[in-house]
mmCIF file of C-alpha atoms in Angstrom:
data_model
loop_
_atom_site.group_PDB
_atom_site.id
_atom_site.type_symbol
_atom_site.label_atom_id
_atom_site.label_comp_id
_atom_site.label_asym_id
_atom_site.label_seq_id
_atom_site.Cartn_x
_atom_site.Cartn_y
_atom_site.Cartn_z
ATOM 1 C CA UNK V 1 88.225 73.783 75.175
ATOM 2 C CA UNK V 2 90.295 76.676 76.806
ATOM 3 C CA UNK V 3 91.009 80.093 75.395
ATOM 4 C CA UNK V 4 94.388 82.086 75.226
ATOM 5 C CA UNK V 5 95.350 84.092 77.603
ATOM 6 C CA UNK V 6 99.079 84.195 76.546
ATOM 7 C CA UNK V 7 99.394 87.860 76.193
ATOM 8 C CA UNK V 8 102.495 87.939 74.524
ATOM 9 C CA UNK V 9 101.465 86.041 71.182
ATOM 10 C CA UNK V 10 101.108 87.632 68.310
ATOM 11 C CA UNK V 11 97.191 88.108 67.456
ATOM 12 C CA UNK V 12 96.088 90.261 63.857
ATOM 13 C CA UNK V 13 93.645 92.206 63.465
ATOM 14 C CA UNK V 14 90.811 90.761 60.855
ATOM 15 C CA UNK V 15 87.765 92.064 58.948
ATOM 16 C CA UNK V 16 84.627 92.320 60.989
ATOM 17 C CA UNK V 17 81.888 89.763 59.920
ATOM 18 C CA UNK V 18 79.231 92.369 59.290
ATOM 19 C CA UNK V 19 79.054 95.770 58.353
ATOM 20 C CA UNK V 20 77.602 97.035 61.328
ATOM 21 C CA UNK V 21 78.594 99.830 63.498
ATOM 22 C CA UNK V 22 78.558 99.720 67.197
ATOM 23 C CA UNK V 23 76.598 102.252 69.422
ATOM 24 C CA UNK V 24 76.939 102.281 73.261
ATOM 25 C CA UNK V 25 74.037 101.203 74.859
ATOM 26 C CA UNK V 26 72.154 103.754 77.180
ATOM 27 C CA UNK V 27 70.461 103.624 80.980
ATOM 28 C CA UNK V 28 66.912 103.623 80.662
ATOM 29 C CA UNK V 29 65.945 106.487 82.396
ATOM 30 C CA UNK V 30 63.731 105.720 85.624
ATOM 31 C CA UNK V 31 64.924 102.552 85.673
ATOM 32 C CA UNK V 32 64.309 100.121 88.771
ATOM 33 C CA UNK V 33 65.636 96.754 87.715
ATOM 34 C CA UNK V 34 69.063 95.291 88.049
ATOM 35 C CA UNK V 35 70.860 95.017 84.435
ATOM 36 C CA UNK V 36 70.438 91.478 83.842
ATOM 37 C CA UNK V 37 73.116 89.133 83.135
ATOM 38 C CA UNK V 38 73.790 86.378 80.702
ATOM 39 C CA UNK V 39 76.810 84.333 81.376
ATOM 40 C CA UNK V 40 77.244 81.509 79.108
ATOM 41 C CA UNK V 41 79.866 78.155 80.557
ATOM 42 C CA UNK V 42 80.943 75.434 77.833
ATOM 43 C CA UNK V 43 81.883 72.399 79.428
ATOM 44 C CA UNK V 44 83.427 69.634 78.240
ATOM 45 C CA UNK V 45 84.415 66.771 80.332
ATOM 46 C CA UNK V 46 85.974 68.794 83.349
ATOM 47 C CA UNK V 47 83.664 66.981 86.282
ATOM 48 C CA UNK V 48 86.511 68.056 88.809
ATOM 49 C CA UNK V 49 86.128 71.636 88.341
ATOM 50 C CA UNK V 50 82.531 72.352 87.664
ATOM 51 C CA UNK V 51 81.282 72.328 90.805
ATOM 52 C CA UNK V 52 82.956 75.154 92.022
ATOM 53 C CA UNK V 53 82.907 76.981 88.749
ATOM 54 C CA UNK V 54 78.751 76.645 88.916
ATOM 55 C CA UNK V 55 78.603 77.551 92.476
ATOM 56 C CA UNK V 56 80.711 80.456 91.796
ATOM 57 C CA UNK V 57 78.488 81.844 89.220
ATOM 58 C CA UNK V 58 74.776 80.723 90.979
ATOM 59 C CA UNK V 59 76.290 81.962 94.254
ATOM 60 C CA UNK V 60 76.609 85.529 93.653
ATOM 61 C CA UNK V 61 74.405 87.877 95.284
ATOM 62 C CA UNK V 62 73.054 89.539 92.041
ATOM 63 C CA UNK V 63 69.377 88.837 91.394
ATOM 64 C CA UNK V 64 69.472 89.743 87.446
ATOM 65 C CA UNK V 65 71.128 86.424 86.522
ATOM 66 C CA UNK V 66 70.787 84.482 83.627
ATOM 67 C CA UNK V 67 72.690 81.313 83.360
ATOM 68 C CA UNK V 68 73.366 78.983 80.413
ATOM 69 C CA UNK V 69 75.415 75.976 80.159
ATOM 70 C CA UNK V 70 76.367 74.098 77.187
ATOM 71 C CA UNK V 71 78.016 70.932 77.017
ATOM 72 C CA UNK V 72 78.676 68.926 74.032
ATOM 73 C CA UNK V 73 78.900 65.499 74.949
ATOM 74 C CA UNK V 74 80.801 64.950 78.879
ATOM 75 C CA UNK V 75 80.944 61.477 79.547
ATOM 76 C CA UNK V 76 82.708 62.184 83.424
ATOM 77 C CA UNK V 77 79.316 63.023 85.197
ATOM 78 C CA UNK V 78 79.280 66.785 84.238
ATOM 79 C CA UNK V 79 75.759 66.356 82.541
ATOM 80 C CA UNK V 80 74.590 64.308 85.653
ATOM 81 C CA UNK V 81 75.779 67.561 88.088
ATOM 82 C CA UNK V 82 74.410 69.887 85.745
ATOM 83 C CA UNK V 83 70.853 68.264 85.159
ATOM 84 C CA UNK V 84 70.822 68.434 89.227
ATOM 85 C CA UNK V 85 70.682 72.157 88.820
ATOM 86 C CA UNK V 86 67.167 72.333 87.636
ATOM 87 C CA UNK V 87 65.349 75.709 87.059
ATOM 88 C CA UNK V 88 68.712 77.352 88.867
ATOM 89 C CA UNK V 89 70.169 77.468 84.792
ATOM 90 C CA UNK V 90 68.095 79.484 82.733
ATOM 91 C CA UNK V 91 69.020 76.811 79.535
ATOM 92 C CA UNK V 92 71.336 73.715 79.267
ATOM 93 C CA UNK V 93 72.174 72.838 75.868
ATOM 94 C CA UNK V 94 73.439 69.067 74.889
ATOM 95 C CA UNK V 95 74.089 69.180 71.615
ATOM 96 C CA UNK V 96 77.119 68.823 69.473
ATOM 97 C CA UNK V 97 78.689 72.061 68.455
ATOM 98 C CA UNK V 98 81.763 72.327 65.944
ATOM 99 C CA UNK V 99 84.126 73.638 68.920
ATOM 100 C CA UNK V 100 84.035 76.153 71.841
ATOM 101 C CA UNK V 101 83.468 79.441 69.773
ATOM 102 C CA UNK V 102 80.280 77.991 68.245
ATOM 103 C CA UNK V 103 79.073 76.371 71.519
ATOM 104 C CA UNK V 104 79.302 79.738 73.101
ATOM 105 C CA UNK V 105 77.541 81.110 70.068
ATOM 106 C CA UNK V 106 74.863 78.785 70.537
ATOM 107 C CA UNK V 107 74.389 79.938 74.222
ATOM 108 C CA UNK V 108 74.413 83.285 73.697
ATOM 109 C CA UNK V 109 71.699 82.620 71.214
ATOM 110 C CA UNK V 110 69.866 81.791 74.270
ATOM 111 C CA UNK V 111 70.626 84.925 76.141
ATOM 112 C CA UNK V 112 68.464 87.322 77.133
ATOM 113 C CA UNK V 113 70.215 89.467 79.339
ATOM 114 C CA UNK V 114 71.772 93.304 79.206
ATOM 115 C CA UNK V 115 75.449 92.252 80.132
ATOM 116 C CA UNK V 116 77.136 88.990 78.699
ATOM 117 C CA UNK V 117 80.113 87.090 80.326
ATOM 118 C CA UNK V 118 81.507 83.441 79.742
ATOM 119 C CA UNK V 119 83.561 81.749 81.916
ATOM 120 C CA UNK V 120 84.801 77.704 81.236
ATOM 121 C CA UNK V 121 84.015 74.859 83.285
ATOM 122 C CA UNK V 122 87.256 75.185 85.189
ATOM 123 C CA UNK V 123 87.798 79.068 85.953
ATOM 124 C CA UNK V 124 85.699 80.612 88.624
ATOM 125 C CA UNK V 125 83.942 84.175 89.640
ATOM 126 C CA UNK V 126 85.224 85.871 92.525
ATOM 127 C CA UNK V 127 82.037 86.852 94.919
ATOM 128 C CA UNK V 128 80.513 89.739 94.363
ATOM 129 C CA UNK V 129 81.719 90.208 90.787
ATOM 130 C CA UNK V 130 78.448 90.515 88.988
ATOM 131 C CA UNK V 131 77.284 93.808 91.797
ATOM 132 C CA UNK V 132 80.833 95.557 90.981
ATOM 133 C CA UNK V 133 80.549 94.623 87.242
ATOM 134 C CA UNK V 134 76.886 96.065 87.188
ATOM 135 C CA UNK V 135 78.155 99.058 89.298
ATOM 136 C CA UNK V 136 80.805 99.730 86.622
ATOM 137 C CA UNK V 137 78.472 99.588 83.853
ATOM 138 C CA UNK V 138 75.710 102.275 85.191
ATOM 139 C CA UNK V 139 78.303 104.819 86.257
ATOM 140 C CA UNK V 140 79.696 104.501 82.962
ATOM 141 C CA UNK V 141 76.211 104.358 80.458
ATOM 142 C CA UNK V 142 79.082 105.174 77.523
ATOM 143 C CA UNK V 143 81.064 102.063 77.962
ATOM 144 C CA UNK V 144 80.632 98.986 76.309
ATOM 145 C CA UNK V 145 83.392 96.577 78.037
ATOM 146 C CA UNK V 146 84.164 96.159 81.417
ATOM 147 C CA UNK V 147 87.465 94.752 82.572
ATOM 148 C CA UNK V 148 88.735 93.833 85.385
ATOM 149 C CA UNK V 149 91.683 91.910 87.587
ATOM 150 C CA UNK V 150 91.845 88.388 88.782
ATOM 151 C CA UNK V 151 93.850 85.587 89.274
ATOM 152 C CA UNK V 152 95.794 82.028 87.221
ATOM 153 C CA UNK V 153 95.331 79.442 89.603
ATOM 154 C CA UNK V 154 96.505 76.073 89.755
ATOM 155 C CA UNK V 155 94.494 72.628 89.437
ATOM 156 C CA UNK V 156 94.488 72.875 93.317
ATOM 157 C CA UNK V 157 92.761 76.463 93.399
ATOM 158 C CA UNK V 158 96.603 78.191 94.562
ATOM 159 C CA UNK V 159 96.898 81.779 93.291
ATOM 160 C CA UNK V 160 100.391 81.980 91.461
ATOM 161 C CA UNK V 161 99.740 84.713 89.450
ATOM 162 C CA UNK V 162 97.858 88.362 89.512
ATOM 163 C CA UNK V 163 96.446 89.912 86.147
ATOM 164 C CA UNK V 164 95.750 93.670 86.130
ATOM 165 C CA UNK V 165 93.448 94.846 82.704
ATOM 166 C CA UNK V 166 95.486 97.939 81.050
ATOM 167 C CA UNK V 167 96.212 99.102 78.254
ATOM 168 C CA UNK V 168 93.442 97.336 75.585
ATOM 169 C CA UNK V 169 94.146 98.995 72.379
ATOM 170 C CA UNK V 170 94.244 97.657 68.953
ATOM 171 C CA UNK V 171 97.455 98.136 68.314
ATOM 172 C CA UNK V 172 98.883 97.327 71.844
ATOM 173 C CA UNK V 173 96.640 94.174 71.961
ATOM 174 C CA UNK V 174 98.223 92.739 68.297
ATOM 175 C CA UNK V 175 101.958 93.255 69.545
ATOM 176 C CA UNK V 176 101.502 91.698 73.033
ATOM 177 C CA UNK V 177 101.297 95.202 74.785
ATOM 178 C CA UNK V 178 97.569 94.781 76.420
ATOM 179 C CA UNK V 179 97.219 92.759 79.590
ATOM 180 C CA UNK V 180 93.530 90.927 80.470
ATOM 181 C CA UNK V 181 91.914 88.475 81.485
ATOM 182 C CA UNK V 182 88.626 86.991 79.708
ATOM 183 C CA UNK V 183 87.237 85.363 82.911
ATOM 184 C CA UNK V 184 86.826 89.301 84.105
ATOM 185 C CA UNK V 185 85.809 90.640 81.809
ATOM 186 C CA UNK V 186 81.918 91.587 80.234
ATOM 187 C CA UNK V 187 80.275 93.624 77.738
ATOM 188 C CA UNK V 188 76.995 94.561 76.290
ATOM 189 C CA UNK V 189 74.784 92.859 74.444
ATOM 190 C CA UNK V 190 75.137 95.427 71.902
ATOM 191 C CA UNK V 191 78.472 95.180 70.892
ATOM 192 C CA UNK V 192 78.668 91.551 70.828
ATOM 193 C CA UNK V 193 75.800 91.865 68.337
ATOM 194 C CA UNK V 194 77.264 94.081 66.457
ATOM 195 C CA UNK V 195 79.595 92.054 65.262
ATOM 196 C CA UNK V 196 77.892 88.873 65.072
ATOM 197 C CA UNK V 197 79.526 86.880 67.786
ATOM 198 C CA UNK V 198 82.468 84.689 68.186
ATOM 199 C CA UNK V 199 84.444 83.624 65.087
ATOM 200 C CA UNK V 200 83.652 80.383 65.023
ATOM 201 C CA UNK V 201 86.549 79.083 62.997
ATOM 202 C CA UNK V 202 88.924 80.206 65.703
ATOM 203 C CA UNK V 203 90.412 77.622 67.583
ATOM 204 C CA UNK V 204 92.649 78.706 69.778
ATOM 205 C CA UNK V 205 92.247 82.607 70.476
ATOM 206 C CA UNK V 206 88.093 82.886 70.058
ATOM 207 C CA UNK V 207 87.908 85.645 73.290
ATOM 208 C CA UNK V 208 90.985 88.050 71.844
ATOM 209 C CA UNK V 209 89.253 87.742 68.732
ATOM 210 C CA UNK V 210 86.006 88.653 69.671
ATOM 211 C CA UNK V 211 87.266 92.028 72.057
ATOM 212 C CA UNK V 212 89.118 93.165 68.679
ATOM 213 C CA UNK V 213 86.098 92.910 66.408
ATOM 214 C CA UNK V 214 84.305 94.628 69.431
ATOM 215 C CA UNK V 215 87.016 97.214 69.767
ATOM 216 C CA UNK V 216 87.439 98.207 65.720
ATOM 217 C CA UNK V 217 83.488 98.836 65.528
ATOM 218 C CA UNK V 218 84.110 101.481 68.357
ATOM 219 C CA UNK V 219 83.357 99.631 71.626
ATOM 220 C CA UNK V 220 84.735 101.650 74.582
ATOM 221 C CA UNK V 221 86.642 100.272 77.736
ATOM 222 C CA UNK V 222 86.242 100.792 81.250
ATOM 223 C CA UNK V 223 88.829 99.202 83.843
ATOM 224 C CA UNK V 224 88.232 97.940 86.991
ATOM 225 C CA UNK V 225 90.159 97.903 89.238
ATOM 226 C CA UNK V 226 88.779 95.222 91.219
ATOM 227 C CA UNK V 227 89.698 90.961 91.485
ATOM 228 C CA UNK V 228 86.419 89.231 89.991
ATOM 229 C CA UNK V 229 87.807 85.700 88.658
ATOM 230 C CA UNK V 230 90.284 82.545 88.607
ATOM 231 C CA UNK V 231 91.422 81.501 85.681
ATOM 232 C CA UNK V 232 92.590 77.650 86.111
ATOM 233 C CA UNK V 233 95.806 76.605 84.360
ATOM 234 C CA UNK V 234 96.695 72.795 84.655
ATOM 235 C CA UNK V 235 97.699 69.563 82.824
ATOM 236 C CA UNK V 236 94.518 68.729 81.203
ATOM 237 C CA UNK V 237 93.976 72.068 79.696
ATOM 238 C CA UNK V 238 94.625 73.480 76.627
ATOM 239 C CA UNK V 239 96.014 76.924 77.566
ATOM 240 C CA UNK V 240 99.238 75.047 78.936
ATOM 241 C CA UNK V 241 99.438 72.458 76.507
ATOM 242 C CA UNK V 242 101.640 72.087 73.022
ATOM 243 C CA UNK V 243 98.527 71.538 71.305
ATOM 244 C CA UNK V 244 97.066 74.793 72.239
ATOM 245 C CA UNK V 245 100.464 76.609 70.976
ATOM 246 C CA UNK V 246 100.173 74.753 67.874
ATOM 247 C CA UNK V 247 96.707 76.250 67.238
ATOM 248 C CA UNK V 248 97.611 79.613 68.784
ATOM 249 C CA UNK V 249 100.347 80.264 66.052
ATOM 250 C CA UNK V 250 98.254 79.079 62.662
ATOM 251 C CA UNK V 251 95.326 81.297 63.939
ATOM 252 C CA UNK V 252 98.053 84.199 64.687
ATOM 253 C CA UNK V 253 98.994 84.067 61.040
ATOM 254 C CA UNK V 254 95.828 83.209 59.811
ATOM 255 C CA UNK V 255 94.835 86.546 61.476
ATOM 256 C CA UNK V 256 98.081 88.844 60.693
ATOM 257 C CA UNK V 257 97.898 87.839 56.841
ATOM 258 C CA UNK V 258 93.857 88.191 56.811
ATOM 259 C CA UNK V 259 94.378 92.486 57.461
ATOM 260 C CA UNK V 260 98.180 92.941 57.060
ATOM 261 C CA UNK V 261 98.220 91.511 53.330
ATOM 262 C CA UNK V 262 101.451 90.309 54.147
ATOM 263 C CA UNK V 263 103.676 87.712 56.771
ATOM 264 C CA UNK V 264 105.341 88.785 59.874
ATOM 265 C CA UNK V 265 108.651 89.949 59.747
ATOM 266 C CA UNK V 266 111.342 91.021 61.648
ATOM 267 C CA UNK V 267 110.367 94.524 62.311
ATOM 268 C CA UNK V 268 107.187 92.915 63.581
ATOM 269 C CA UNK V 269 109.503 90.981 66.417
ATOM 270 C CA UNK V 270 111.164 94.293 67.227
ATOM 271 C CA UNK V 271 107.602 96.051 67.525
ATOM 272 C CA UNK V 272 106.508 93.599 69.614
ATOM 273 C CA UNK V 273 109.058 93.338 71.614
ATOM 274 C CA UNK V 274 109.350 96.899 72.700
ATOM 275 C CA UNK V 275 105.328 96.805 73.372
ATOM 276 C CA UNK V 276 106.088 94.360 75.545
ATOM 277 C CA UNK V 277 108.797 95.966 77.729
ATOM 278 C CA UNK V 278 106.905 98.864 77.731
ATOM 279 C CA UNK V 279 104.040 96.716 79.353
ATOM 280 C CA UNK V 280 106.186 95.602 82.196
ATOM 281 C CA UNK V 281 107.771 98.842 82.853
ATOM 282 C CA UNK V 282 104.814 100.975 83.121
ATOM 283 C CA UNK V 283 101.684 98.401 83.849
ATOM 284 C CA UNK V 284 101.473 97.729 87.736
ATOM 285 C CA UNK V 285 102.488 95.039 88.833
ATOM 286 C CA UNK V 286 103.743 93.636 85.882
ATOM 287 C CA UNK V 287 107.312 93.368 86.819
ATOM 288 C CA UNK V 288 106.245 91.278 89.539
ATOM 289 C CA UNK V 289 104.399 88.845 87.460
ATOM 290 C CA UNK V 290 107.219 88.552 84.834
ATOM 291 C CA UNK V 291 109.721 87.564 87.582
ATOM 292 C CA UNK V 292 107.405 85.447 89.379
ATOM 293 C CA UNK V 293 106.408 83.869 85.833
ATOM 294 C CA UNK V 294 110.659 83.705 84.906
ATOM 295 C CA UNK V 295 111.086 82.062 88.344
ATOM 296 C CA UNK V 296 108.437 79.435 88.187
ATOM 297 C CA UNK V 297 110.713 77.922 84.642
ATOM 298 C CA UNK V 298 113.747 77.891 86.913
#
């Protein structure tokens, strides 16, 4: 399954599933090692993709690499291409799951590292994007979440659209305001801990949810301003399908009634709205995205 990237939906906030309050995580002083990283890939019957989404994660040059596929049940060769990998994946996990949140659940269960990351069978890691991430992470010991830029692609791998992280606050994020991308972006173990993982009743939305739990129990941002992934848009998935939208909106007002106590309303819209202009006024390179984006319907 694919997650939402559709910035300008209309996410609530919703009570964390523990108690627990987040604390940045520390450098160990005098230490020699590379922060490892865990990056967990769900696949699901997307042969065409994998390949380069795989290579793209094994072929960075970053020795502290942990790397855990699940896949619930491919019947297109994916399991054949990843049982050729061998002792290159730290875990593969074949087993039913009850949807992509738990699956990625499951891997992180698995995980060992410092730094987690996901990325789905059909996005990609730019090179070099695990050195910069890790980079980012020990010049900043008080952050918790790294983002960074990248790229929507097509099915063919053409770049038709830039995404520059800015602006992730709570209340920017809920009325469309933030701008992301989950394929670039990491965090510590810690603070995916601390709030016990992905939702796993989420459908549609799983990654916004998770940064917002992260986010109310005091996780801290850092942006980077660097390209480190493709996110793949095309017929097959679920981002750019009606199905997806379908999902997006019950889990939007699942969400907004969960903490508001109350429906969206009108004043809402308006909110939202002028979040959103705000976002393409001030956010670089945002008005070119939203006429490239208005062109591409015409």
């Amino acid at each position: 399954m694919r997650e939402n990237h559709d910035k300008a939906c209309r996410f609530g906030l919703h009570q964390l599933r523990n108690g627990l309050t987040l604390k940045s995580a520390t450098r160990t002083p005098g230490r020699e090692l590379p922060m490892k990283f865990s990056v967990v890939t769900v696949s699901f019957n997307q042969r065409q993709y994998l390949e380069e989404c795989l290579s793209s994660v094994l072929g960075q040059d970053y020795s502290g690499l942990e790397y855990i596929v699940v896949d619930p049940g491919s019947t297109d060769g994916s399991r054949e291409l990843i049982e050729s990998l061998g002792s290159r994946l730290a875990a593969v996990l074949f087993e039913p799951d009850q949807g992509a949140a738990d699956g990625l659940n499951k891997g992180f269960q698995r995980a060992s590292g410092d730094i987690f990351g996901f990325l789905n069978s059909d996005d990609a890691l730019l090179p070099g994007a695990m050195k910069s991430v890790s980079q980012a992470f020990e010049q900043n010991p008080d952050c918790d979440i790294v983002m960074g830029n990248g790229f929507i692609v097509d099915a063919q791998g053409r770049r038709i659209r830039r995404i520059r992280a800015a602006g992730f606050t709570l209340e920017r994020y809920f009325y469309g305001g933030a701008t992301w991308l989950q394929q670039s972006t990491f965090f510590r173990r810690g603070a995916f801990e601390a709030v016990g993982g992905f939702n796993g009743n989420n459908r549609s939305c799983w990654d916004g949810e998770l940064l917002v739990d992260m986010v109310r129990a005091g996780a801290r941002v850092k942006y980077l301003n660097q390209d480190l992934a493709l996110f793949r848009i095309h017929a097959k998935s679920i981002t750019g399908s009606r199905r997806h939208s379908e999902m997006m909106n019950a889990d939007a007002e699942r969400m907004f009634s969960l903490t508001r106590g109350r429906k969206w309303t009108a004043l809402d819209t308006l909110r939202a709205y002028l979040f959103r202009v705000e976002r393409i006024l001030t956010h670089p390179g945002a008005v070119e995205s939203a006429i490239r984006a208005r062109m591409s319907k015409i």
